[in-house]
CSV table of C-alpha atoms in Angstrom, one decimal:
chain,number,residue,atom,x,y,z
A,663,MET,CA,0.0,-0.2,-0.1
A,664,MET,CA,1.4,3.6,-0.7
A,665,LYS,CA,2.1,6.1,1.6
A,666,GLY,CA,-1.7,8.3,1.8
A,667,VAL,CA,-3.7,6.5,0.1
A,668,ALA,CA,-5.9,3.7,1.7
A,669,MET,CA,-6.3,1.4,-1.4
A,670,GLN,CA,-4.8,-2.2,-2.1
A,671,ILE,CA,-2.4,-1.3,-5.5
A,672,GLN,CA,-2.3,-4.9,-7.9
A,673,TYR,CA,-0.3,-3.9,-10.6
A,674,VAL,CA,2.3,-1.5,-10.4
A,675,GLU,CA,3.8,-2.4,-13.4
A,676,ILE,CA,0.6,-1.3,-15.4
A,677,GLY,CA,0.0,2.3,-15.7
A,678,ILE,CA,-3.0,3.3,-14.5
A,679,CYS,CA,-3.4,5.1,-18.2
A,680,GLY,CA,-2.5,2.0,-19.9
A,681,LEU,CA,0.8,1.7,-20.4
A,682,SER,CA,3.0,-0.9,-19.8
A,683,CYS,CA,5.9,0.2,-17.1
A,684,ARG,CA,7.7,-3.6,-17.7
A,685,LEU,CA,8.6,-2.3,-21.4
A,686,CYS,CA,9.8,1.3,-19.8
A,687,PRO,CA,13.4,2.4,-20.6
A,688,ASN,CA,13.3,3.3,-16.9
A,689,TYR,CA,12.0,0.1,-15.5
A,690,HIS,CA,15.3,-1.8,-17.1
A,691,MET,CA,18.1,0.2,-16.0
A,692,ASP,CA,20.3,0.0,-13.3
A,693,THR,CA,20.9,2.6,-11.1
A,694,LYS,CA,19.2,4.2,-8.0
A,695,SER,CA,17.0,6.2,-10.3
A,696,ARG,CA,15.1,3.0,-11.7
A,697,CYS,CA,11.7,2.9,-12.1
A,698,LEU,CA,9.7,0.3,-10.5
A,699,GLY,CA,6.7,0.8,-11.9
A,700,CYS,CA,4.2,3.9,-11.9
A,701,LYS,CA,2.4,3.0,-8.9
A,702,GLY,CA,5.6,2.5,-6.9
A,703,GLU,CA,6.3,4.9,-4.5
A,704,ASP,CA,8.4,7.1,-6.0
A,705,ARG,CA,5.8,7.4,-8.7
A,706,THR,CA,3.3,8.6,-6.8
A,707,ALA,CA,4.6,11.2,-5.1
A,708,VAL,CA,6.0,12.7,-8.7
A,709,GLY,CA,2.4,14.1,-9.5
A,710,CYS,CA,1.2,12.4,-12.2
A,711,PRO,CA,-2.3,13.7,-12.7
A,712,PHE,CA,-3.6,10.3,-13.6
A,713,ILE,CA,-2.3,8.9,-10.4
A,714,THR,CA,-3.5,12.2,-8.9
A,715,CYS,CA,-6.9,12.0,-10.4
A,716,ALA,CA,-7.1,7.7,-10.3
A,717,ILE,CA,-5.8,6.6,-7.5
A,718,LYS,CA,-5.3,9.8,-5.2
A,719,LYS,CA,-9.0,11.2,-5.8
A,720,LYS,CA,-11.1,8.5,-7.2
A,721,GLU,CA,-9.5,5.2,-5.6
A,722,VAL,CA,-9.6,3.3,-8.7
A,723,GLU,CA,-6.3,1.8,-10.3
A,724,PHE,CA,-6.8,2.7,-14.4
A,725,CYS,CA,-8.8,5.1,-15.7
A,726,TRP,CA,-11.4,2.8,-17.2
A,727,ASP,CA,-12.4,1.5,-13.7
A,728,CYS,CA,-13.7,5.1,-13.0
A,729,GLN,CA,-17.1,6.2,-14.0
A,730,GLU,CA,-16.3,9.4,-15.9
A,731,SER,CA,-13.8,7.7,-17.5
A,732,ILE,CA,-16.0,8.3,-21.0
A,733,SER,CA,-16.2,12.1,-20.6
A,734,CYS,CA,-12.4,12.6,-19.6
A,735,GLN,CA,-11.2,15.0,-21.2
A,736,LYS,CA,-7.8,14.5,-20.2
A,737,TRP,CA,-7.6,10.4,-20.6
A,738,ARG,CA,-9.2,11.0,-24.2
A,739,LYS,CA,-6.7,13.8,-24.4
A,740,HIS,CA,-3.7,11.2,-23.6
A,741,ARG,CA,-5.4,8.6,-26.0
A,742,GLU,CA,-5.3,10.8,-29.0
A,743,ILE,CA,-1.2,11.9,-28.1
A,744,SER,CA,-0.5,8.3,-27.8
A,745,LYS,CA,-1.7,8.0,-31.6
A,746,GLN,CA,1.1,10.6,-33.2
A,747,TYR,CA,3.7,10.8,-30.0
A,748,ASP,CA,5.4,9.2,-27.5
A,749,SER,CA,7.6,10.5,-24.7
A,750,PHE,CA,11.2,8.7,-23.6
A,751,LYS,CA,8.0,5.3,-23.8
A,752,CYS,CA,6.8,4.1,-26.6
A,753,TYR,CA,2.7,4.4,-26.9
A,754,GLN,CA,1.7,3.2,-29.8
A,755,LYS,CA,-0.2,0.2,-28.8
A,756,LEU,CA,-1.4,2.1,-25.9
A,757,ASN,CA,-5.4,2.3,-27.7
A,758,ASP,CA,-5.0,-1.0,-29.0
A,759,ASP,CA,-3.6,-2.1,-25.0
A,760,ILE,CA,-6.3,-0.5,-23.1
A,761,ALA,CA,-9.8,-2.6,-25.6
A,762,PHE,CA,-7.3,-5.7,-25.7
A,763,THR,CA,-7.5,-5.4,-21.1
A,764,GLN,CA,-11.0,-3.9,-21.0
A,765,LYS,CA,-12.6,-7.5,-23.1
A,766,ASN,CA,-10.3,-9.8,-21.3
A,767,GLY,CA,-9.0,-8.3,-18.3
A,768,VAL,CA,-5.9,-6.8,-16.4
A,769,ALA,CA,-5.0,-10.2,-15.5
A,770,GLU,CA,-4.8,-11.2,-19.1
A,771,PHE,CA,-3.1,-8.3,-20.1
A,772,GLU,CA,-0.3,-8.9,-17.4
A,773,LYS,CA,0.3,-12.4,-18.2
A,774,MET,CA,1.3,-10.9,-21.8
A,775,GLN,CA,4.0,-8.6,-20.7
A,776,LYS,CA,5.6,-10.4,-18.8
A,777,VAL,CA,6.2,-12.3,-22.2
A,778,ARG,CA,7.3,-9.2,-23.4
A,779,GLU,CA,9.0,-8.3,-20.9
A,780,GLN,CA,10.9,-12.0,-20.7
A,781,LEU,CA,11.4,-11.6,-24.4
A,782,LEU,CA,12.7,-8.0,-24.1
A,783,ARG,CA,15.2,-9.7,-21.5
A,784,GLU,CA,16.6,-11.5,-23.3
A,785,MET,CA,17.1,-8.8,-26.3
A,786,LEU,CA,19.1,-6.9,-23.7
A,787,GLN,CA,21.3,-9.6,-21.7
A,788,GLU,CA,22.5,-11.4,-25.6
A,789,PHE,CA,22.2,-8.5,-28.0
A,790,ASN,CA,22.7,-5.3,-26.3
A,791,GLU,CA,25.9,-3.3,-27.2
A,792,GLY,CA,25.3,-0.6,-24.3
A,793,ARG,CA,22.7,1.7,-26.9
A,794,SER,CA,20.1,-0.3,-28.3
A,795,LYS,CA,17.6,-0.5,-24.6
A,796,SER,CA,15.1,1.8,-25.7
A,797,TYR,CA,15.1,0.2,-29.5
A,798,TYR,CA,14.3,-3.2,-27.7
A,799,CYS,CA,11.8,-2.0,-25.7
A,800,ILE,CA,9.8,-0.6,-28.8
A,801,ALA,CA,10.1,-3.0,-30.8
A,802,ALA,CA,8.8,-5.5,-27.3
A,803,THR,CA,6.0,-3.2,-27.7
A,804,VAL,CA,4.9,-2.8,-30.8
A,805,LEU,CA,6.0,-6.7,-32.7
A,806,GLU,CA,3.6,-9.6,-32.2
A,807,ILE,CA,4.8,-11.9,-29.5
A,808,ASP,CA,5.2,-14.9,-31.9
A,809,GLU,CA,7.6,-12.6,-34.4
A,810,LEU,CA,10.1,-11.7,-31.1
A,811,ILE,CA,10.3,-15.1,-30.3
A,812,GLU,CA,10.6,-15.9,-34.7
A,813,ALA,CA,13.6,-12.5,-34.8
A,814,LEU,CA,15.1,-13.5,-31.5
A,815,SER,CA,15.1,-17.4,-32.5
A,816,LYS,CA,16.6,-16.4,-36.2
A,817,ALA,CA,19.9,-14.2,-34.1
A,818,ARG,CA,20.8,-16.8,-31.9
A,819,ASN,CA,21.2,-19.0,-34.5
A,820,ALA,CA,23.0,-16.6,-36.8
A,821,SER,CA,25.4,-14.8,-34.5
A,822,GLN,CA,27.3,-18.0,-32.2
A,823,ARG,CA,29.9,-16.5,-33.1
A,824,LEU,CA,29.6,-12.8,-33.6
A,825,GLU,CA,30.5,-10.0,-31.1
A,826,ILE,CA,28.7,-8.0,-29.2
A,827,LYS,CA,28.5,-5.1,-31.3
A,828,GLU,CA,27.5,-7.4,-34.9
A,829,LYS,CA,25.2,-9.2,-33.0
A,830,SER,CA,23.4,-6.3,-32.3
A,831,LYS,CA,23.2,-4.7,-35.7
A,832,LEU,CA,21.9,-8.3,-36.9
A,833,LEU,CA,18.9,-8.8,-34.1
A,834,HIS,CA,18.4,-5.1,-35.5
A,835,SER,CA,18.1,-6.3,-38.9
A,836,ILE,CA,15.8,-8.9,-38.6
A,837,LEU,CA,13.9,-6.5,-36.2
A,838,ASN,CA,14.3,-3.8,-38.6
A,839,GLU,CA,13.1,-6.5,-41.7
A,840,ILE,CA,10.1,-7.9,-40.0
A,841,ALA,CA,8.5,-4.1,-39.5
A,842,ILE,CA,8.9,-3.4,-43.1
A,843,GLN,CA,6.9,-6.2,-44.0
A,844,LYS,CA,4.2,-5.4,-41.2
A,845,LYS,CA,4.3,-2.1,-41.5
A,846,TYR,CA,5.8,-0.6,-38.0
A,847,TYR,CA,7.5,1.5,-36.3
A,848,LEU,CA,10.5,0.6,-34.4
A,849,LYS,CA,11.6,4.9,-33.0
A,850,LEU,CA,9.8,7.2,-30.3
A,851,ARG,CA,7.5,9.4,-32.4
A,852,LYS,CA,8.6,12.7,-31.4
């Protein structure tokens, strides 16, 4: 339970607005400034407007649980902006993720995000030359799970004797090829 918040938080790694913290570069940092999720104590102290409104005022864990979610201008604007822009985190699948969660439940969404996070961790551990964390986070967010599994398998099979820079370059090329075929965008949209 968070300081000053009476409600019980079940899903710390799923943002109030629907973003997956598990696929955020700041969640995968190895420093003291690592973010442990949007509803962790460090984040709730920052003053995110969604945290203030949903958790602190209305005591709901997600915007879509709020009685005013359909008419909420703040949440609507956030979802509209997510169609064109990102921040330090990829928002490209936000609306799809919200729809999936509303249809299948938060527990199912979290299960899927844990699989995506595991694949991301494998990419970071085996193919990150020190400059690809954000790129792999975007790929883990945008690509389908089976596409990520296939890309990792291809990269592993073709990179057994390569140095880390070449391994990274190889996985990038495999992911970029999938992105071109499927018309995915693997960059932050600024």
